Amino acid sequence: MAGEVRQLDDRKLAVLRAIVQDYVGTEEPVGSKALVERHNLGVSPATVRNDMAALEEEGYIHQPHTSAGRIPSDKGYRLFVDKLAEIKPMSAPERRAIRHFLDGAVDLDDVVARTVRLLAQLTRQVAVVQYPSLTRSTVRHIELVALAPAKVMLVLITNTGRVEQRMVDCPGTVGETVLADLRARINARAVGQRLPDVPAALEELPAMFEQVDRATVSTVLATLFEALAEQNEERIMLAGTANLTRLGHDFPLTIQPVLEALEEQVVLLRLLGETTDAAMTVRIGRENAYEGLNSTSVVSVGYGSGDESVAKLGVIGPTRMDYPGTMGAVRAVARYVGQILAES
Amino acid sequence: MAGEVRQLDDRKLAVLRAIVQDYVGTEEPVGSKALVERHNLGVSPATVRNDMAALEEEGYIHQPHTSAGRIPSDKGYRLFVDKLAEIKPMSAPERRAIRHFLDGAVDLDDVVARTVRLLAQLTRQVAVVQYPSLTRSTVRHIELVALAPAKVMLVLITNTGRVEQRMVDCPGTVGETVLADLRARINARAVGQRLPDVPAALEELPAMFEQVDRATVSTVLATLFEALAEQNEERIMLAGTANLTRLGHDFPLTIQPVLEALEEQVVLLRLLGETTDAAMTVRIGRENAYEGLNSTSVVSVGYGSGDESVAKLGVIGPTRMDYPGTMGAVRAVARYVGQILAES
DNA sequence: TTCTGGCACTCGTGTATGCAGAGTGCCAAA
DNA sequence: TTTGGCACTCTGCATACACGAGTGCCAGAA
């Protein structure tokens, strides 16, 4: 049917935009009279009321109770984000400040820590930054260190600056020459490879060693592969939880499930995982899979050192948030973190 | 003067203990009648009222308003903790559960992560665990890896399983033989040393190299020392913030400064820093230096792999908390983490 | 056909009032 | 020193009421 998604005329869209903007500002249901006063819509309150009735009919807004003002629904915010709002670019001073703040970082941990704090502060919401993912990164170096006759420490260094280490208990004593040989051969084959490709690249390695050493080689490789796989369980950093206190009036009920969700790395990872790589993703209210976040929105985007995104970052806030501003901040921060990573 | 700290007789102390216990349980001001009903004090409400008046006179309890029940003051909790309460030991099943949960950890990060979650869950409060400090730990191995002609990666591995890495930009090309030599000499001198002692142990090292290599050696050492010093800025892990929602009725005001404090690693570090190493420390309300935590109590204790404490852990909760239970949980967890660290 | 002004109606909020319950302080007697 | 009794105070809750904001609808104007 043609009428399934009824076309809203321009003025109705303008009314919706005005409602969203006012509600985000005041946190209070917005009525027809206040609307025409604050935005010059050029029509009377009565007209606006008719438009509001239509918007409510379509499910874009609703009233908390009869004879109160209107509040945008998830669907209303969705339309606002998709059609009515432009991402608000950061001002030049803001961009300089971001740049300057991130430039001071000394290592990867510090980059992530600064990023997350910056994002929380800019948006005055909860910020989440995923560590650059191991799956996307490549091997810079693999080091083997004999700590005891049958104990080897394995250190994996990636091009994103991340370091993973594992203890390996070998089946027998490991000679220094064998270890050196193994180290050289592993690095020759693995350096520059993407982590998921490493196992394939090292497949024939055990066959290249004397029979007696094969058990050791296999053990070391097994540990390495395990480190590669297991650390796909990726890490996340969080900041700005104190901003949750500005969430709503009906406090404990709103804030508790959110705090609980934030403590579950798994939830956060899934949340960011839903981001389509390149474009900015906005999940509004019920659109979030996780129930505890049903009254929040998540704005996230991928970032990376170069053309490709290696991880995601974003912010979590009330559905009633300043979408243009938040999206602008998220985009700007992602861009600069990418640059920093590319440089280092 | 003898009267400066007036002696309270046994029954008054019993009344105070009962008040604390009841108030912790119910979160409501406790009156004389309820008190005699729930504890068999063997006296009438009127008598208890007299005792309460005396306790209030001394500042151990107070009334929120006339004709309401009494609430313990910080001073009252202090007396309770010092004289009236015993640390409540964990039950055997609880101890087994702790043990079992911590045993599953695979590396240091995991140990800390599990510990902090466990502690939060056991006490239903906010838990804080400091990473085993670098100052107290010793060098297990130092690795140097040539990544490019003039670029060296330095990896520091400690006996607590912590790994730090730094990039070193050398003044000139570094030969592999020189690097191997340097690596060997550094390890010969530094392994087993406590981190703060390392600089002294490596003092004469540059002099042992050819003139041309000294600049490189010095650069590497400088970076190493810097890593040693800088990483004294210690890390902390946090869990259980969702438990804050059970804090009080007067919500946003209570919870916000606490959340803010928890985001400041510096504040948390100072907080734990005040713990005297061996004994368990309890800071009640205003006793906390940081203003935002004036209505919370901090229970903390050192833990370590062996006889000596290498870091601290603790929980943060409302002054109205179950001190005996919390202290028992904190002590038990600290003990088991120590064991785990000693084993690995 | 679309917009506008007017009007009656509906609710939520804030204030005042009253009442029951819990707790205290004090006093005189045991 | 303890106890029972009594008057007093304060909170919490419910009821009642007036006010204001906002709506929906309708008839008339553009």
XYZ file of C-alpha atoms (C1' of nucleotides) in Angstrom:
748
model
C 0.000 0.000 0.000
C 1.180 3.502 -0.701
C -0.037 4.710 2.661
C 1.936 2.266 4.756
C 4.572 4.804 5.527
C 2.538 7.932 5.230
C 4.437 10.901 3.967
C 4.844 13.676 6.477
C 4.900 17.139 5.038
C 7.726 19.530 5.692
C 6.068 21.409 8.459
C 5.344 18.288 10.428
C 8.988 17.347 10.137
C 9.944 20.819 11.310
C 7.645 20.363 14.283
C 9.255 17.044 15.125
C 12.686 18.558 14.862
C 11.650 21.381 17.147
C 10.184 18.948 19.659
C 13.368 16.901 19.765
C 15.548 19.956 20.165
C 13.420 21.443 22.919
C 13.017 18.204 24.791
C 16.731 17.518 24.680
C 17.321 20.964 26.076
C 14.710 21.103 28.799
C 14.079 17.447 29.624
C 10.436 18.327 29.922
C 7.505 17.411 27.724
C 7.047 20.175 25.220
C 3.707 21.715 24.439
C 2.355 23.466 21.385
C 2.429 26.935 22.797
C 6.023 26.803 23.971
C 7.007 25.439 20.580
C 5.691 28.321 18.508
C 7.212 30.758 20.956
C 10.716 29.335 20.794
C 10.893 28.443 17.125
C 9.399 30.746 14.551
C 7.245 28.249 12.771
C 4.943 30.923 11.404
C 1.773 29.137 12.426
C -0.476 29.143 15.448
C -0.376 26.711 18.353
C -3.596 25.144 17.159
C -2.019 24.203 13.874
C 0.931 22.751 15.671
C -1.457 20.741 17.786
C -2.942 19.213 14.691
C 0.504 18.308 13.415
C 1.376 16.847 16.786
C -1.716 14.698 16.686
C -0.610 13.402 13.300
C 2.926 12.746 14.530
C 1.554 10.892 17.505
C -0.709 8.891 15.242
C 2.377 7.778 13.336
C 4.223 6.936 16.544
C 6.948 9.555 16.409
C 5.969 11.220 19.650
C 3.803 10.407 22.622
C 2.438 11.989 25.754
C 3.417 10.716 29.185
C -0.204 11.382 30.193
C -3.191 13.163 28.813
C -2.735 16.886 28.785
C 0.958 16.956 29.119
C 3.364 17.976 26.410
C 4.853 15.562 23.905
C 8.011 13.501 24.120
C 9.794 12.025 21.141
C 9.610 8.240 20.886
C 12.502 6.014 19.828
C 11.017 6.114 16.358
C 10.931 9.893 16.496
C 14.589 10.118 17.455
C 15.359 7.680 14.676
C 13.712 9.892 12.096
C 15.442 12.906 13.585
C 18.838 11.280 13.331
C 18.266 9.890 9.855
C 16.656 12.836 8.127
C 16.429 15.937 10.248
C 19.814 16.428 11.793
C 23.274 17.120 10.520
C 26.323 15.940 12.390
C 27.627 19.015 14.077
C 31.306 19.473 13.304
C 33.643 20.403 16.100
C 34.860 23.951 16.185
C 38.468 24.671 15.341
C 39.484 25.304 18.975
C 37.805 22.080 19.997
C 39.670 20.187 17.337
C 42.922 21.717 18.468
C 42.183 20.743 22.048
C 41.460 17.152 21.075
C 44.599 16.940 19.027
C 46.679 18.428 21.772
C 45.283 16.222 24.475
C 45.827 13.032 22.528
C 49.279 13.990 21.362
C 50.640 13.697 24.862
C 50.111 9.938 25.044
C 53.177 7.771 25.630
C 51.964 4.266 24.824
C 48.934 2.364 23.678
C 47.377 2.137 27.113
C 47.786 5.840 27.449
C 46.251 6.551 24.057
C 43.190 4.538 24.935
C 42.950 6.003 28.417
C 43.181 9.550 27.140
C 40.736 8.896 24.352
C 38.084 7.521 26.623
C 38.396 10.326 29.118
C 38.333 12.921 26.410
C 35.244 11.448 24.851
C 33.460 11.287 28.176
C 34.288 14.885 28.872
C 33.332 16.192 25.447
C 29.968 14.488 25.386
C 29.339 14.524 29.109
C 28.243 10.934 28.795
C 29.693 7.492 29.278
C 32.466 6.745 26.820
C 33.679 3.368 25.661
C 36.829 2.630 23.711
C 37.825 -0.757 22.445
C 41.510 -1.593 22.320
C 42.800 -1.981 18.809
C 41.802 -5.485 17.919
C 44.294 -8.264 17.606
C 42.498 -9.852 14.678
C 43.116 -6.886 12.489
C 46.646 -6.197 13.581
C 49.834 -7.803 12.375
C 52.812 -9.362 14.088
C 55.695 -7.053 14.692
C 57.831 -9.491 16.643
C 57.658 -12.704 18.590
C 60.185 -13.283 21.325
C 61.096 -16.470 23.152
C 62.974 -16.302 26.421
C 64.279 -19.230 28.396
C 63.505 -18.615 32.028
C 64.350 -22.080 33.307
C 65.504 -25.314 31.666
C 61.975 -26.323 30.709
C 60.250 -22.974 30.988
C 59.948 -20.499 28.160
C 58.306 -17.128 28.102
C 56.608 -16.173 24.892
C 56.049 -12.523 24.069
C 53.929 -11.352 21.182
C 54.219 -7.783 19.953
C 51.771 -6.365 17.438
C 52.001 -3.400 15.133
C 49.426 -1.590 17.218
C 51.844 -1.663 20.114
C 50.071 -4.318 22.061
C 52.064 -6.909 23.977
C 50.850 -10.323 25.086
C 52.898 -12.749 27.113
C 52.495 -16.403 28.007
C 54.426 -18.926 30.041
C 55.167 -22.194 28.280
C 55.967 -25.363 30.195
C 57.952 -27.519 27.807
C 57.980 -31.287 27.878
C 61.764 -31.365 28.216
C 64.850 -29.201 28.514
C 65.140 -26.639 25.757
C 68.539 -25.905 24.307
C 69.452 -22.314 23.688
C 70.410 -23.026 20.088
C 67.104 -24.712 19.363
C 65.299 -21.796 20.910
C 67.266 -19.316 18.835
C 66.559 -21.332 15.720
C 62.883 -21.521 16.534
C 62.712 -17.830 17.280
C 64.322 -16.967 13.977
C 62.108 -19.276 11.962
C 58.929 -18.124 13.634
C 59.734 -14.496 13.078
C 60.792 -15.040 9.502
C 57.388 -16.483 8.728
C 55.060 -14.594 11.058
C 56.272 -11.003 11.094
C 53.961 -8.829 9.076
C 51.208 -11.434 9.006
C 47.771 -10.693 10.341
C 47.245 -12.577 13.538
C 44.569 -14.949 12.240
C 46.897 -15.924 9.404
C 49.775 -16.841 11.657
C 48.813 -20.472 12.354
C 48.695 -21.229 8.653
C 52.055 -19.576 8.105
C 53.688 -21.718 10.773
C 52.050 -24.974 9.829
C 55.091 -26.841 8.511
C 57.417 -25.586 11.190
C 57.608 -28.673 13.448
C 58.622 -30.796 10.469
C 61.712 -28.667 10.047
C 63.145 -29.651 13.419
C 64.883 -32.762 14.707
C 62.559 -35.408 16.021
C 63.601 -34.806 19.632
C 62.689 -31.147 19.526
C 59.348 -31.494 17.843
C 57.398 -31.850 21.071
C 58.849 -28.609 22.350
C 58.188 -26.787 19.101
C 54.609 -27.977 19.038
C 54.040 -26.933 22.628
C 55.369 -23.456 21.980
C 53.289 -23.096 18.856
C 50.196 -24.357 20.610
C 50.617 -21.705 23.273
C 51.164 -19.061 20.651
C 48.021 -20.016 18.769
C 46.098 -20.085 21.969
C 47.292 -16.584 22.799
C 46.259 -15.433 19.348
C 42.825 -16.940 19.635
C 42.079 -16.275 23.241
C 43.020 -12.652 23.116
C 40.367 -12.063 20.547
C 38.409 -11.633 23.683
C 39.127 -7.994 23.402
C 39.579 -5.375 26.032
C 37.618 -2.237 26.591
C 38.074 0.934 28.543
C 35.340 2.960 30.123
C 34.966 6.468 31.507
C 32.363 8.985 32.542
C 30.053 6.810 34.589
C 29.574 9.770 36.903
C 27.707 11.416 34.043
C 24.986 8.839 34.500
C 23.767 10.756 37.512
C 22.330 13.284 35.089
C 20.276 10.595 33.421
C 16.772 10.984 34.736
C 14.638 11.849 37.693
C 13.403 8.316 38.294
C 16.874 7.487 39.321
C 17.879 4.182 40.763
C 15.739 2.270 38.321
C 17.294 3.855 35.297
C 20.864 3.855 36.400
C 21.261 0.443 37.919
C 20.802 -1.734 34.857
C 23.045 0.596 32.939
C 25.827 0.316 35.461
C 25.407 -3.413 35.432
C 25.633 -3.520 31.670
C 28.737 -1.379 31.733
C 30.474 -3.818 34.012
C 29.972 -6.651 31.589
C 32.718 -6.432 29.032
C 30.835 -8.951 26.976
C 27.815 -6.710 26.677
C 29.945 -3.743 25.744
C 31.829 -5.726 23.159
C 28.629 -6.920 21.557
C 27.336 -3.395 21.644
C 30.316 -2.058 19.761
C 30.410 -5.128 17.594
C 27.132 -4.128 16.031
C 28.733 -1.042 14.607
C 29.125 -1.302 10.880
C 32.764 -0.675 10.294
C 33.015 2.536 8.404
C 29.834 4.460 9.041
C 28.717 5.875 12.314
C 26.081 3.762 14.008
C 23.353 5.091 16.264
C 21.264 2.643 18.249
C 18.322 4.238 19.920
C 16.538 2.851 22.959
C 14.867 -0.429 22.175
C 17.076 -0.888 19.179
C 19.759 -2.018 21.583
C 19.775 -5.755 21.967
C 20.648 -5.598 25.639
C 17.631 -4.996 27.814
C 19.341 -2.899 30.454
C 20.156 -0.325 27.825
C 16.641 0.027 26.512
C 16.375 3.591 27.635
C 19.783 4.638 26.375
C 21.265 5.336 22.990
C 24.636 4.227 21.735
C 26.618 6.208 19.219
C 29.613 4.325 17.898
C 32.049 4.308 15.042
C 35.138 2.410 13.957
C 38.564 3.938 14.096
C 41.844 2.792 12.688
C 45.376 3.642 11.802
C 44.929 4.271 8.146
C 42.203 3.276 5.778
C 40.942 0.390 7.821
C 39.119 0.278 11.119
C 40.867 -1.773 13.798
C 38.483 -1.142 16.657
C 35.443 0.792 17.723
C 34.621 3.540 20.138
C 31.466 5.262 21.181
C 29.376 6.812 23.871
C 26.330 5.704 25.791
C 23.776 8.203 26.949
C 20.079 8.763 27.441
C 17.912 8.466 24.346
C 17.252 12.094 25.023
C 20.710 13.201 23.998
C 22.148 15.859 21.748
C 22.644 13.628 18.723
C 24.272 16.116 16.366
C 26.790 17.221 18.981
C 27.506 13.735 20.239
C 27.973 12.372 16.760
C 30.288 15.226 15.930
C 32.418 14.568 18.976
C 32.551 10.837 18.369
C 33.533 11.294 14.760
C 36.210 13.847 15.554
C 37.763 11.781 18.323
C 37.773 8.642 16.193
C 39.485 10.521 13.414
C 42.237 11.847 15.627
C 42.878 8.584 17.412
C 43.293 7.011 14.003
C 45.877 9.598 13.126
C 47.764 9.102 16.361
C 47.862 5.361 15.852
C 49.050 5.748 12.288
C 51.916 7.949 13.389
C 53.251 5.775 16.157
C 42.053 14.256 82.904
C 40.432 10.980 83.624
C 37.102 12.148 82.285
C 38.304 13.200 78.882
C 37.317 9.933 77.383
C 34.534 9.063 79.694
C 34.218 5.398 80.384
C 31.065 3.848 79.063
C 29.765 0.940 81.038
C 29.188 -2.433 79.466
C 25.499 -2.020 78.923
C 25.937 1.223 77.054
C 28.424 -0.492 74.800
C 25.946 -3.307 74.274
C 23.322 -0.737 73.343
C 25.662 0.878 70.850
C 26.479 -2.470 69.342
C 22.797 -3.273 69.037
C 22.087 0.072 67.418
C 24.812 -0.423 64.838
C 23.669 -3.925 64.041
C 20.034 -2.942 63.702
C 20.719 0.149 61.691
C 22.967 -1.731 59.290
C 20.197 -4.252 58.832
C 17.193 -1.998 58.464
C 18.689 1.283 57.254
C 16.235 3.023 59.508
C 16.801 4.978 62.686
C 16.404 2.587 65.580
C 14.332 3.383 68.632
C 14.465 2.170 72.175
C 11.454 -0.085 72.004
C 12.498 -1.953 68.897
C 15.923 -2.410 70.427
C 14.792 -4.221 73.550
C 12.471 -6.365 71.469
C 15.120 -7.584 69.070
C 18.025 -7.972 71.466
C 17.460 -9.376 74.893
C 19.107 -6.655 76.865
C 17.172 -7.496 79.991
C 16.158 -3.926 80.694
C 13.229 -1.735 79.799
C 12.997 0.746 76.932
C 13.180 3.609 79.382
C 16.561 2.451 80.608
C 17.791 2.123 77.076
C 16.612 5.646 76.445
C 18.773 6.901 79.251
C 21.754 5.057 77.847
C 21.027 6.436 74.413
C 20.973 9.941 75.792
C 24.403 9.307 77.287
C 25.722 7.871 74.014
C 24.417 10.857 72.142
C 26.008 13.161 74.669
C 29.349 11.520 73.880
C 28.787 11.790 70.143
C 28.493 8.111 69.282
C 24.973 8.380 67.921
C 22.611 11.115 66.849
C 19.021 11.653 65.811
C 18.132 12.862 62.340
C 15.393 14.910 64.020
C 13.664 15.112 67.332
C 11.580 12.110 68.069
C 13.119 9.802 65.564
C 15.300 6.838 66.361
C 19.066 7.000 66.657
C 21.724 6.584 63.998
C 25.360 5.763 64.694
C 27.813 8.553 63.947
C 31.232 8.037 62.363
C 32.616 8.010 65.877
C 30.101 5.349 66.830
C 31.104 3.122 63.932
C 34.724 3.687 64.842
C 34.146 2.436 68.381
C 32.133 -0.454 67.026
C 34.898 -1.514 64.677
C 37.658 -1.063 67.220
C 36.112 -2.615 70.299
C 32.742 -4.162 69.723
C 33.054 -6.276 66.600
C 35.007 -9.308 65.596
C 36.020 -9.906 61.996
C 33.626 -12.529 60.781
C 35.520 -15.419 59.207
C 34.285 -16.822 55.933
C 32.528 -20.145 56.079
C 34.239 -23.194 54.671
C 32.066 -23.312 51.550
C 32.697 -19.636 50.937
C 36.423 -20.178 51.242
C 36.249 -23.041 48.808
C 34.310 -20.908 46.357
C 36.858 -18.108 46.566
C 39.692 -20.508 46.070
C 38.015 -22.169 43.153
C 37.088 -18.951 41.442
C 40.586 -17.513 41.660
C 42.272 -20.738 40.631
C 40.900 -20.447 37.135
C 42.935 -17.347 36.302
C 45.348 -17.565 33.391
C 47.514 -14.493 33.767
C 48.061 -11.504 35.982
C 45.361 -9.404 34.355
C 42.986 -12.241 34.864
C 43.935 -12.698 38.507
C 43.272 -9.050 39.210
C 40.059 -9.027 37.187
C 38.711 -12.087 38.944
C 39.730 -10.806 42.341
C 37.987 -7.509 41.946
C 34.793 -9.070 40.662
C 34.793 -11.635 43.396
C 35.270 -9.023 46.057
C 32.480 -6.890 44.658
C 30.168 -9.845 44.596
C 31.005 -11.097 48.080
C 30.576 -7.744 49.748
C 27.954 -6.352 47.373
C 29.907 -3.151 47.328
C 32.463 -1.444 45.146
C 35.749 -3.328 45.042
C 39.177 -1.948 44.231
C 42.308 -3.951 43.536
C 45.700 -2.479 42.923
C 47.998 -4.268 40.502
C 51.010 -5.755 42.184
C 53.353 -2.855 42.444
C 56.475 -2.651 40.363
C 58.492 -1.145 43.176
C 58.206 -4.253 45.228
C 58.654 -6.768 42.466
C 61.851 -8.043 40.958
C 63.141 -8.434 37.442
C 62.567 -11.787 35.865
C 63.881 -10.925 32.439
C 64.684 -7.996 30.211
C 64.486 -8.487 26.484
C 65.838 -6.328 23.685
C 64.545 -6.791 20.179
C 65.807 -5.020 17.079
C 62.823 -3.972 15.042
C 64.638 -1.721 12.618
C 68.255 -0.625 12.207
C 67.916 2.117 14.801
C 64.809 0.973 16.600
C 64.828 -1.362 19.556
C 61.938 -2.696 21.550
C 62.564 -3.140 25.230
C 60.453 -5.593 27.185
C 60.542 -5.818 30.950
C 59.127 -8.879 32.658
C 58.663 -8.977 36.431
C 58.272 -11.830 38.839
C 54.667 -10.856 39.373
C 54.022 -11.587 35.730
C 53.741 -8.026 34.642
C 55.118 -6.991 31.268
C 56.094 -3.493 30.253
C 57.313 -2.534 26.832
C 58.966 0.554 25.391
C 60.188 1.624 22.000
C 63.722 2.981 21.923
C 64.937 5.225 19.139
C 68.675 4.791 19.075
C 71.092 7.473 17.952
C 72.619 5.169 15.357
C 72.428 1.700 13.850
C 72.617 -1.046 16.434
C 74.534 -4.179 15.618
C 73.000 -7.488 16.554
C 76.136 -8.582 18.402
C 76.213 -5.449 20.480
C 72.551 -5.910 21.262
C 73.083 -9.516 22.297
C 76.000 -8.472 24.456
C 74.001 -5.723 26.061
C 71.062 -8.022 26.635
C 73.253 -10.575 28.340
C 75.014 -8.066 30.542
C 71.819 -6.347 31.579
C 70.157 -9.592 32.511
C 73.206 -10.868 34.361
C 73.079 -7.836 36.620
C 69.399 -7.031 36.824
C 67.593 -10.338 37.065
C 66.385 -10.919 40.578
C 66.904 -7.298 41.594
C 64.073 -5.222 42.894
C 63.070 -2.675 40.354
C 64.214 0.372 42.291
C 67.639 -1.212 42.687
C 68.117 -1.812 38.987
C 69.594 1.568 38.055
C 72.335 1.178 40.639
C 73.105 -2.334 39.449
C 73.577 -1.164 35.875
C 75.541 1.956 36.664
C 78.900 0.937 35.245
C 77.489 -0.732 32.191
C 78.163 1.950 29.562
C 81.832 1.977 30.525
C 82.110 -1.677 29.544
C 81.308 -0.980 25.905
C 83.286 0.446 23.018
C 83.176 4.175 22.742
C 80.984 4.067 19.596
C 78.245 2.030 21.277
C 78.028 3.993 24.477
C 75.413 6.406 23.186
C 73.175 3.503 22.267
C 73.691 1.764 25.570
C 72.907 4.927 27.472
C 69.771 5.524 25.473
C 68.508 2.034 26.112
C 69.276 2.281 29.800
C 67.624 5.669 30.048
C 64.456 4.240 28.559
C 64.606 1.297 30.909
C 64.986 3.511 33.949
C 62.195 5.685 32.744
C 59.952 2.654 32.379
C 60.868 1.579 35.882
C 60.124 4.957 37.360
C 57.140 5.982 35.328
C 55.278 2.780 35.870
C 55.292 3.407 39.548
C 52.211 5.257 38.555
C 50.329 2.141 39.411
C 47.224 0.692 37.926
C 43.980 -0.162 39.578
C 40.967 -2.221 38.717
C 37.432 -1.533 39.794
C 34.178 -3.465 39.958
C 30.743 -3.358 41.487
C 29.795 0.223 40.812
C 26.261 -0.998 40.182
C 26.104 -1.766 43.889
C 26.188 1.938 44.552
C 22.548 2.121 43.582
C 21.774 0.562 46.931
C 23.535 3.364 48.707
C 20.822 5.633 49.979
C 17.470 7.166 49.308
C 18.799 10.662 48.728
C 20.294 9.361 45.593
C 21.979 11.491 43.017
C 23.687 13.604 45.626
C 25.275 10.657 47.338
C 26.281 8.684 44.347
C 27.686 11.290 42.057
C 30.743 12.371 44.013
C 31.496 8.734 44.693
C 31.410 7.844 41.015
C 33.602 10.812 40.305
C 36.092 9.736 42.910
C 36.148 6.232 41.522
C 37.092 7.507 38.103
C 40.147 9.217 39.440
C 42.865 6.633 39.688
C 44.870 9.119 41.687
C 42.233 9.338 44.368
C 41.908 5.584 44.568
C 45.638 5.135 44.774
C 45.910 7.616 47.595
C 43.015 5.903 49.273
C 44.714 2.546 49.204
C 48.043 4.150 49.913
C 46.836 5.076 53.360
C 46.513 1.438 54.246
C 49.176 0.394 56.686
C 50.838 -2.528 55.060
C 50.072 -5.505 57.165
C 46.972 -4.706 59.162
C 43.534 -4.159 57.826
C 42.599 -0.506 57.648
C 39.101 0.864 58.030
C 38.438 4.495 57.188
C 35.026 5.657 58.201
C 33.186 8.601 56.673
C 34.987 11.828 57.394
C 38.155 9.958 58.140
C 38.645 9.713 54.390
C 40.789 12.499 53.100
C 38.823 12.806 49.887
C 35.709 14.877 50.305
C 33.529 12.971 47.855
C 33.887 9.879 50.003
C 32.833 11.533 53.234
C 29.757 9.397 53.520
C 31.461 6.138 52.647
C 33.804 3.792 54.415
C 36.857 2.133 52.960
C 38.082 -1.251 54.129
C 41.484 -2.116 52.731
C 44.397 -4.416 53.330
C 47.701 -5.307 51.708
C 48.232 -8.553 49.896
C 51.334 -10.202 48.605
C 52.978 -13.291 47.290
C 54.645 -14.427 50.441
C 55.461 -12.608 53.613
C 55.463 -9.179 52.104
C 52.645 -7.055 50.750
C 53.096 -5.975 47.139
C 49.827 -4.157 46.658
C 46.532 -3.322 48.290
C 42.924 -4.147 47.768
C 39.717 -3.098 49.419
C 36.098 -2.195 49.154
C 34.200 1.068 49.312
C 30.708 1.181 50.717
C 28.331 3.242 52.779
C 29.418 4.030 56.321
C 26.403 1.989 57.207
C 27.944 -1.304 56.146
C 28.334 -4.731 57.651
C 31.842 -4.226 58.966
C 32.494 -7.690 60.370
C 31.338 -9.398 57.184
C 33.104 -6.987 54.858
C 36.333 -7.214 56.780
C 36.126 -10.980 56.723
C 35.639 -11.040 52.982
C 38.435 -8.588 52.339
C 40.828 -10.509 54.526
C 39.959 -13.843 52.966
C 40.269 -12.605 49.411
C 43.586 -10.892 50.121
C 44.912 -14.079 51.610
C 43.960 -16.227 48.649
C 45.229 -13.783 46.049
C 48.513 -13.813 47.872
C 48.613 -17.571 47.621
C 47.793 -17.555 43.932
C 50.515 -15.037 43.226
C 53.040 -17.030 45.218
C 52.270 -20.144 43.240
C 52.524 -18.677 39.761
C -8.789 22.705 1.689
C -6.114 24.608 5.385
C -5.494 27.451 9.250
C -7.076 29.806 13.404
C -9.317 31.216 17.733
C -12.117 29.739 21.355
C -13.777 26.693 24.757
C -14.453 22.785 27.685
C -12.011 19.028 29.654
C -8.255 16.364 31.734
C -4.472 15.694 34.527
C -0.337 16.564 37.265
C 1.673 19.674 40.768
C 1.811 22.227 44.831
C -0.195 23.589 49.201
C -2.883 23.110 53.302
C -4.991 20.103 56.614
C -5.768 16.236 59.560
C -4.575 11.969 61.611
C -1.985 7.911 63.153
C 2.321 6.075 64.664
C 6.772 6.023 66.495
C 9.950 7.866 69.413
C 11.624 10.900 72.842
C 12.384 13.392 77.478
C 11.156 13.897 81.915
C 9.340 12.785 86.350
C 7.782 10.392 90.206
C 7.672 5.957 92.234
C 9.635 1.319 93.014
C 19.438 2.746 89.472
C 15.565 1.208 87.074
C 10.858 1.523 85.627
C 6.171 2.874 84.052
C 3.536 6.657 82.613
C 2.547 10.761 80.187
C 2.843 14.738 77.313
C 5.128 16.331 73.353
C 7.184 16.373 68.702
C 7.957 15.061 64.353
C 7.351 12.163 60.030
C 4.585 9.935 56.681
C 0.386 9.395 54.424
C -3.991 10.497 52.728
C -7.428 13.695 51.533
C -8.991 17.888 49.562
C -8.554 21.721 46.684
C -7.026 25.255 43.503
C -4.048 26.260 39.722
C -1.840 25.860 35.418
C -0.484 23.677 31.349
C -1.877 21.276 27.642
C -4.999 18.948 24.784
C -9.036 17.905 21.400
C -12.582 19.496 18.929
C -15.404 22.610 16.409
C -17.021 26.366 13.821
C -15.644 30.104 11.159
C -12.064 32.640 8.371
C -8.639 32.644 4.601
